[in-house]
PDB file of C-alpha atoms and ligand atoms in Angstrom:
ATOM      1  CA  UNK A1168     -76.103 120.128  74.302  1.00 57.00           C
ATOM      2  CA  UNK A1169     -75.293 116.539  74.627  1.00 85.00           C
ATOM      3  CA  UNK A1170     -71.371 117.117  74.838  1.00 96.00           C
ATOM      4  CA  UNK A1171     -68.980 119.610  76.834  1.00 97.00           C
ATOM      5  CA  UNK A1172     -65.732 120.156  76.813  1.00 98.00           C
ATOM      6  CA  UNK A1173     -64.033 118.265  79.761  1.00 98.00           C
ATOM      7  CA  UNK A1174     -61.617 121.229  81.752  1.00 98.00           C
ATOM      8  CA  UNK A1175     -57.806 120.140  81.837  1.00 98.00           C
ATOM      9  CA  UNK A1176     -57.393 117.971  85.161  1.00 97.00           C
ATOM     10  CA  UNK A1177     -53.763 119.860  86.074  1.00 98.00           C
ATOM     11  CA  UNK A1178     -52.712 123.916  85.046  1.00 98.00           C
ATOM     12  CA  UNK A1179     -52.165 124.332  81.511  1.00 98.00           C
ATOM     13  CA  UNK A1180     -47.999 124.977  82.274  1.00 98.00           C
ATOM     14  CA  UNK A1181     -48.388 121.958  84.748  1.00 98.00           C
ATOM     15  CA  UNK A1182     -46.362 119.297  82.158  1.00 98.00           C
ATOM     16  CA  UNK A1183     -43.353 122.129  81.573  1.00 98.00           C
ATOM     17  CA  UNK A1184     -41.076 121.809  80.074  1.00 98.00           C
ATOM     18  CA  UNK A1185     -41.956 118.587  78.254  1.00 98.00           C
ATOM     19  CA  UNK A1186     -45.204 120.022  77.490  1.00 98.00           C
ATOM     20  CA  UNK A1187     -45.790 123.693  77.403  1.00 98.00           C
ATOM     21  CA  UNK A1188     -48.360 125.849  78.266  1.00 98.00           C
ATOM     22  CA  UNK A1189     -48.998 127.596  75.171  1.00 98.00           C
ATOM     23  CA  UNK A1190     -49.293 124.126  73.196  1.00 98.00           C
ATOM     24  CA  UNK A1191     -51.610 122.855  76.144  1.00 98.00           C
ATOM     25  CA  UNK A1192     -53.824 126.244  75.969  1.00 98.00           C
ATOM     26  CA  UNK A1193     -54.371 126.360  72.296  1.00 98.00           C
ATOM     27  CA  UNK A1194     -54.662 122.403  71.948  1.00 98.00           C
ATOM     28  CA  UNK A1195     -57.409 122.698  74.511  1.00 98.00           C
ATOM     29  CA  UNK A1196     -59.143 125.293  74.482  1.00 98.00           C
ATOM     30  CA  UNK A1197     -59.469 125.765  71.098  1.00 98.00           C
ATOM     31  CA  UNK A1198     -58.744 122.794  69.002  1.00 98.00           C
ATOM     32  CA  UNK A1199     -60.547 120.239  71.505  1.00 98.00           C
ATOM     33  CA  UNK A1200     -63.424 122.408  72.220  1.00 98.00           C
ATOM     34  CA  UNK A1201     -64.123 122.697  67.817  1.00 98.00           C
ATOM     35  CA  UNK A1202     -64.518 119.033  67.932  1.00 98.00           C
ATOM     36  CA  UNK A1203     -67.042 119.145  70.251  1.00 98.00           C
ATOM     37  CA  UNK A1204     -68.627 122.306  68.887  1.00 97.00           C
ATOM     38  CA  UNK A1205     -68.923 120.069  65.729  1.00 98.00           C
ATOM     39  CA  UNK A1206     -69.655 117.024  66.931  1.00 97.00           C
ATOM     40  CA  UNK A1207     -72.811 118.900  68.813  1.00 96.00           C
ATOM     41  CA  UNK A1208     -73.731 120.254  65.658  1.00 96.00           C
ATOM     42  CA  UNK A1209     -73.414 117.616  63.546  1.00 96.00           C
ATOM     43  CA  UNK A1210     -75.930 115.537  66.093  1.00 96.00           C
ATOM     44  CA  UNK A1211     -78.478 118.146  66.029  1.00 95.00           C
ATOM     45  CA  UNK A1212     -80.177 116.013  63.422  1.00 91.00           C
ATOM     46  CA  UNK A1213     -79.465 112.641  64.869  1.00 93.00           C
ATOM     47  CA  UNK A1214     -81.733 113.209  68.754  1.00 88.00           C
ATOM     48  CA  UNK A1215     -81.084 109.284  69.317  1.00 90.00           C
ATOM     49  CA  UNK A1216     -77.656 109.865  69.301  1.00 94.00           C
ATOM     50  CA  UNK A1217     -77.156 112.382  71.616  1.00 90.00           C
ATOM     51  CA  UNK A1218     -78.120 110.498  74.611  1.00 90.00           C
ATOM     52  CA  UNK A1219     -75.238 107.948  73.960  1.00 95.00           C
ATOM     53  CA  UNK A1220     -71.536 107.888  75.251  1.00 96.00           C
ATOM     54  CA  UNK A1221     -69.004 109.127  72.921  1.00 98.00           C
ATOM     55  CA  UNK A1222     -67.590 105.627  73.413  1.00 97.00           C
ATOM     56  CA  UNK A1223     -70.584 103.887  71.739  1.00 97.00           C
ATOM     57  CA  UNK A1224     -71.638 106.702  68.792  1.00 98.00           C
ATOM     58  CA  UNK A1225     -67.485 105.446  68.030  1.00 98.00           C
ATOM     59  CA  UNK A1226     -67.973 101.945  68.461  1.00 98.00           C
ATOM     60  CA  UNK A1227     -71.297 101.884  66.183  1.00 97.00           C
ATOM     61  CA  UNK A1228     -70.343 104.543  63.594  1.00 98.00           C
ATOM     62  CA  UNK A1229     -70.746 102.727  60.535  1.00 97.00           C
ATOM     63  CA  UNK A1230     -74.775 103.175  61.484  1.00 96.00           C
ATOM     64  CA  UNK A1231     -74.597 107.018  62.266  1.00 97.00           C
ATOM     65  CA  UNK A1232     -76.382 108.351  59.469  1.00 96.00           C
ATOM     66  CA  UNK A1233     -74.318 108.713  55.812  1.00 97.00           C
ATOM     67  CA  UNK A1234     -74.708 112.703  55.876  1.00 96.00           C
ATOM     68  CA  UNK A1235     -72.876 112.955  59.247  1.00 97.00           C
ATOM     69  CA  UNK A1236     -70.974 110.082  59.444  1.00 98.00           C
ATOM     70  CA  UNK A1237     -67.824 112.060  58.564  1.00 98.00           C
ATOM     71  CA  UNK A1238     -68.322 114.836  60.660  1.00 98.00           C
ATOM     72  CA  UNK A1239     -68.718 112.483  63.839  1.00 98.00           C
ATOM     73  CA  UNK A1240     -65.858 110.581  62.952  1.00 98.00           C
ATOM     74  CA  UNK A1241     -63.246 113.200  62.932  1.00 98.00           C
ATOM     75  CA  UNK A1242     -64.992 115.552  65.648  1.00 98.00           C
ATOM     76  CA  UNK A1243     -66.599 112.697  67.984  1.00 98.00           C
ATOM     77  CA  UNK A1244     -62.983 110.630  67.617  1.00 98.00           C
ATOM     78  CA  UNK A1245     -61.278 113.926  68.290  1.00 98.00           C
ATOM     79  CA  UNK A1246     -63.600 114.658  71.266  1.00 98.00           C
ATOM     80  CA  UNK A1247     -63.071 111.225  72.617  1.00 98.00           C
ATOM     81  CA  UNK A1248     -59.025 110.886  71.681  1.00 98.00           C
ATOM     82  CA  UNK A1249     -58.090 114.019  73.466  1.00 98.00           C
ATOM     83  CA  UNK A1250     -60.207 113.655  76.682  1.00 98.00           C
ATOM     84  CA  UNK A1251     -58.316 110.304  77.160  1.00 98.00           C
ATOM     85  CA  UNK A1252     -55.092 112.238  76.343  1.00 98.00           C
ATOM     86  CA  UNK A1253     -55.647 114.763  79.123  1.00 98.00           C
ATOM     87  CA  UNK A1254     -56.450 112.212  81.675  1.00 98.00           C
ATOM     88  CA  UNK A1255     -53.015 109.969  80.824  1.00 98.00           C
ATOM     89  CA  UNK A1256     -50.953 113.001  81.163  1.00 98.00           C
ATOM     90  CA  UNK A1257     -50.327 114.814  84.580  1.00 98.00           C
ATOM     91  CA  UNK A1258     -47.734 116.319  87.034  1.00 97.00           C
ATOM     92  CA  UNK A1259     -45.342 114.660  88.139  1.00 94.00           C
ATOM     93  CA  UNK A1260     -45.660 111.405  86.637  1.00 97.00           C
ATOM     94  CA  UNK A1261     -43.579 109.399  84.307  1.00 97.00           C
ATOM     95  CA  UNK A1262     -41.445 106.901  85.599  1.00 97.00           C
ATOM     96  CA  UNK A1263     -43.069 102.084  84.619  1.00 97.00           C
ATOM     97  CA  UNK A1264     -46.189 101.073  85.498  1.00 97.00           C
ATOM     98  CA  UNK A1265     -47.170  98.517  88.120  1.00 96.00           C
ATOM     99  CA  UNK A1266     -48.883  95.354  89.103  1.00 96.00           C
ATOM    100  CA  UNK A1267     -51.388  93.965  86.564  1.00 97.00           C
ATOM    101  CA  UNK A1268     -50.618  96.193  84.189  1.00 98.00           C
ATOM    102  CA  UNK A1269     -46.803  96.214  84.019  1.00 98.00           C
ATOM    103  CA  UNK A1270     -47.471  92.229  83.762  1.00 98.00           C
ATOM    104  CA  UNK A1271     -49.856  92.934  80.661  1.00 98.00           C
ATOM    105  CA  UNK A1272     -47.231  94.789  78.957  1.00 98.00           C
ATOM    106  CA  UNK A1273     -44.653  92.230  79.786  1.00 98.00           C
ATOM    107  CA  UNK A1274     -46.604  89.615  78.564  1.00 97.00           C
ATOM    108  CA  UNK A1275     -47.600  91.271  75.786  1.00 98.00           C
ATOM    109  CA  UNK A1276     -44.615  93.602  74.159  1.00 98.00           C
ATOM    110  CA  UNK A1277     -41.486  91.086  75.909  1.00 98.00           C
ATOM    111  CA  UNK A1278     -40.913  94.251  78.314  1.00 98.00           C
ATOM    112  CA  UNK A1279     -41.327  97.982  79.182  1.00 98.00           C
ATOM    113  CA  UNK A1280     -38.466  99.298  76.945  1.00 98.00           C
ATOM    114  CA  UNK A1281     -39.800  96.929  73.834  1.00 98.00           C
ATOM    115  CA  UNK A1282     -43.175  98.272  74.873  1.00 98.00           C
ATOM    116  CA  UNK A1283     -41.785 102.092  74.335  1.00 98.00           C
ATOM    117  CA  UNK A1284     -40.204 101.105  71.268  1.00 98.00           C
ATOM    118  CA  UNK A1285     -43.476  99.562  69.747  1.00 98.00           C
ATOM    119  CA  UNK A1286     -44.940 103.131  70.488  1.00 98.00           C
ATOM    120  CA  UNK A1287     -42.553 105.075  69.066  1.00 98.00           C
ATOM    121  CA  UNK A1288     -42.273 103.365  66.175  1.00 98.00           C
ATOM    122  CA  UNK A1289     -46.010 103.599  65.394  1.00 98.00           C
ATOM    123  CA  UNK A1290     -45.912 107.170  66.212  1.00 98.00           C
ATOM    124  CA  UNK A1291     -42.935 108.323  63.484  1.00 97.00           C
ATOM    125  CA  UNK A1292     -44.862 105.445  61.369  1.00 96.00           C
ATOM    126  CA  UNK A1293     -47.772 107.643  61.405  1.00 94.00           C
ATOM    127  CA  UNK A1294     -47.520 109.575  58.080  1.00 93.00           C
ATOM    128  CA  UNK A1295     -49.469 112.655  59.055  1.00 95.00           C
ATOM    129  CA  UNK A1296     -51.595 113.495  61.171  1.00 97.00           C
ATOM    130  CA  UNK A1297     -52.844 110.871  63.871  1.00 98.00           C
ATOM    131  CA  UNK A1298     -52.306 108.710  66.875  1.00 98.00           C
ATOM    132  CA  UNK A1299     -49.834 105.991  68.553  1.00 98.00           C
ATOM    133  CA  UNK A1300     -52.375 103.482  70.670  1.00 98.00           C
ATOM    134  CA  UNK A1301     -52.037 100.939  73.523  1.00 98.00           C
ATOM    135  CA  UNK A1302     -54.867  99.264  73.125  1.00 98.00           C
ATOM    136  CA  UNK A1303     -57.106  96.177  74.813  1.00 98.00           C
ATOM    137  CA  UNK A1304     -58.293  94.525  71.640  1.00 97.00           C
ATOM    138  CA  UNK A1305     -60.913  92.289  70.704  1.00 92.00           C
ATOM    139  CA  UNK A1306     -59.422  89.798  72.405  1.00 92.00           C
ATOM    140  CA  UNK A1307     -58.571  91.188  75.867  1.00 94.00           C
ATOM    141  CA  UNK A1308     -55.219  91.111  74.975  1.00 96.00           C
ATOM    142  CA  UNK A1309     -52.882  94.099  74.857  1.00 98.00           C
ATOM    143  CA  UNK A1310     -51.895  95.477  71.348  1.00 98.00           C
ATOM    144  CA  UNK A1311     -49.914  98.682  70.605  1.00 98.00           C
ATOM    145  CA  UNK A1312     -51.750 100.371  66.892  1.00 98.00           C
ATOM    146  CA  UNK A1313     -51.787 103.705  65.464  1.00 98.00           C
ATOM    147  CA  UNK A1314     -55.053 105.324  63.628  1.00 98.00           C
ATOM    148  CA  UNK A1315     -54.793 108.374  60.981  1.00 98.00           C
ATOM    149  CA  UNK A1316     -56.505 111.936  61.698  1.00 98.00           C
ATOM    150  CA  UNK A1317     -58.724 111.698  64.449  1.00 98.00           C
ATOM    151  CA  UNK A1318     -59.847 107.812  63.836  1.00 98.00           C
ATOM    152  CA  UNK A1319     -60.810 106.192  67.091  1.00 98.00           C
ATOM    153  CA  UNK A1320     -59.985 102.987  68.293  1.00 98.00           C
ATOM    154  CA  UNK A1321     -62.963 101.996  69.068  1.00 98.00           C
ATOM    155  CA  UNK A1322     -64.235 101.832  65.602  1.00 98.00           C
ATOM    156  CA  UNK A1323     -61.993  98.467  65.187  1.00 97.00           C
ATOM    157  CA  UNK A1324     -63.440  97.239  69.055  1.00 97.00           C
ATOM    158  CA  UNK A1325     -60.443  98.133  70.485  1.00 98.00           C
ATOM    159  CA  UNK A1326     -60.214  99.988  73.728  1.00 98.00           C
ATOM    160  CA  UNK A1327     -57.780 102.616  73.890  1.00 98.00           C
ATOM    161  CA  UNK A1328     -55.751 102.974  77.557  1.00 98.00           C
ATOM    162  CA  UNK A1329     -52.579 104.905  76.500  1.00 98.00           C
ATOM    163  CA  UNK A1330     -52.167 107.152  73.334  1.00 98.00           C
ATOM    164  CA  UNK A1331     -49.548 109.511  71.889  1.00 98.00           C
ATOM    165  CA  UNK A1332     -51.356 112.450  69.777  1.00 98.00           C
ATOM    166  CA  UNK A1333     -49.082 113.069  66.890  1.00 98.00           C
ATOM    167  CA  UNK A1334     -50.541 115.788  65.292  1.00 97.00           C
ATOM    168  CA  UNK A1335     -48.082 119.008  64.677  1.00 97.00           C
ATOM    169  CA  UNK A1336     -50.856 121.089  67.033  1.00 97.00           C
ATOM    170  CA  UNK A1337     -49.586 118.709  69.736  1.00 97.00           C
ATOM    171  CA  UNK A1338     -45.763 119.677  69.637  1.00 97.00           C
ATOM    172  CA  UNK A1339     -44.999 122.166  66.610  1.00 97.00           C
ATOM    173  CA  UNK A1340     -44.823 124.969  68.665  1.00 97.00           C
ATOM    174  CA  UNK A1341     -42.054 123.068  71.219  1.00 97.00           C
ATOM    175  CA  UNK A1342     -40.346 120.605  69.291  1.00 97.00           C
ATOM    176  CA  UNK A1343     -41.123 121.866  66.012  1.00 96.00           C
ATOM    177  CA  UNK A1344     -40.579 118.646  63.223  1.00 96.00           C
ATOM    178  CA  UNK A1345     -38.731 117.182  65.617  1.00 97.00           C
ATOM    179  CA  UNK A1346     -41.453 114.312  66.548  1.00 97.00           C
ATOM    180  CA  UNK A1347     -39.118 111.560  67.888  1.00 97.00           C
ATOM    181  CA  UNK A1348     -37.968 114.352  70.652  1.00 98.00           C
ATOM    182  CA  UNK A1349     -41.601 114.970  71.493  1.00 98.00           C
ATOM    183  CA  UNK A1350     -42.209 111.572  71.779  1.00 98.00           C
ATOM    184  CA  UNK A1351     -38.974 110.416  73.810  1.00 98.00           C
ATOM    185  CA  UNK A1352     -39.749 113.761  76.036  1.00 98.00           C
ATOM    186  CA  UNK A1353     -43.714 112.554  76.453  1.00 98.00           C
ATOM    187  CA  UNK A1354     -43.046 109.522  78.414  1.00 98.00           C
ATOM    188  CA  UNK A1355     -42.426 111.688  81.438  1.00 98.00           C
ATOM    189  CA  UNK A1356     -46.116 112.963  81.404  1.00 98.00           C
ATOM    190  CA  UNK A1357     -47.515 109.676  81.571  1.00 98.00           C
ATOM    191  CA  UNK A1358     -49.600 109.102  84.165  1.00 98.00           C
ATOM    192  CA  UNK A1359     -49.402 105.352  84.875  1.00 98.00           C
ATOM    193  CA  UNK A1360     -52.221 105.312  87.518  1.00 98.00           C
ATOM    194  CA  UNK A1361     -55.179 106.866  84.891  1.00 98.00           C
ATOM    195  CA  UNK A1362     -53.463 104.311  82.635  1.00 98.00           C
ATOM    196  CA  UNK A1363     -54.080 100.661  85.128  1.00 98.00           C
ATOM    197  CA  UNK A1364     -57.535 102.193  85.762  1.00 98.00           C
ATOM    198  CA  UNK A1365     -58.493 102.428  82.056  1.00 98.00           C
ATOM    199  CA  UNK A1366     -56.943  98.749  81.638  1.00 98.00           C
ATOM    200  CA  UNK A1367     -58.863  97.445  84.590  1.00 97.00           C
ATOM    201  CA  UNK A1368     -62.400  98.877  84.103  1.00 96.00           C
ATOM    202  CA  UNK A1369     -61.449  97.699  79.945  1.00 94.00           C
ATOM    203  CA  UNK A1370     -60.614  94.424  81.020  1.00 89.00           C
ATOM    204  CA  UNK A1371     -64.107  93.839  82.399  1.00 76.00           C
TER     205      UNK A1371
HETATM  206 MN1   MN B2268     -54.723 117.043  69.189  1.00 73.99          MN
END
């Protein structure tokens, strides 16, 4: 089939305590690998798309055929949101980033805590069920949005680089309706390096 289910770059307990291992397990294994189960179904009866990225089926989905438009937008943005979500988390991470990027941000948000705020607030903005973005937008520069359900950035021709899942499935289990702890406690899972490499190859 044209799409698999990416493993999980680190252990599932790896991000304990901020992240545990149960919430990483089922959010995985089971509710990343149904959007690709569904995407792969829904593109059984659309061949030409199946030898595309993810990233361009998203950026050109108001042409994917009317009868499975909806299906690929909630299961290909849900395949494409949480690969990027494992790949920005990891071990031992946390802490500002760096060089280029860190300057982006500056330049961009007035400063890494006014950056952090920006996300936050987007994320307990969210009503429901969705994402908080950092984002290179259509006009290279750095923008912080948020999208509902499993909508993708790159349906507006944005790029995502950073992004928060909000969904309960992501922190009921932990933090329960506590969001804003989930999201303070997320910031230490960051990993800063996946981040500046998704900013420089977007840049280009
Ligand atoms: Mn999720």
């Amino acid at each position: 089939m044209a799409f698999t289910l990416p493993p999980l770059p680190y252990p599932a307990d790896a991000l304990e305590p901020h992240i545990d291992k149960m919430t990483m397990e089922i959010h995985h294994d089971r509710h990343h690998k149904a959007y690709v189960d569904n995407l792969n179904k829904a593109l059984e009866s659309a061949s030409d798309l199946q030898n595309k990225s993810i990233e361009d089926i998203l950026r050109g989905i108001k042409s994917v055929p009317a009868n499975i438009q909806t299906v690929v937008r909630n299961n290909g943005g849900g395949h494409a949101n949480h690969t990027l979500f494992w790949e920005i988390m990891g071990p031992k991470a946390g802490g500002a980033p760096s060089g280029d990027l860190a300057q982006a941000i500056n330049s961009s948000f007035g400063g890494f805590d006014q950056f952090k705020a920006k996300i936050k607030e987007n994320a307990l903005g969210q009503f429901g069920s969705g994402w908080s973005w950092l984002v290179i937008g259509g006009d290279g520069k750095l923008q912080a949005v948020k999208t509902a359900n499993q909508d993708s950035p790159y349906m507006d021709g944005q790029t995502p680089i950073l992004g928060i899942d909000v969904w309960e499935h992501a922190y009921y289990l932990k933090y329960q309706n506590k969001r804003p702890d989930y999201v303070d406690a997320w910031w230490n899972v960051v990993n800063w390096n996946a981040v500046a490499q998704r900013f420089a190859k977007g840049k280009k």
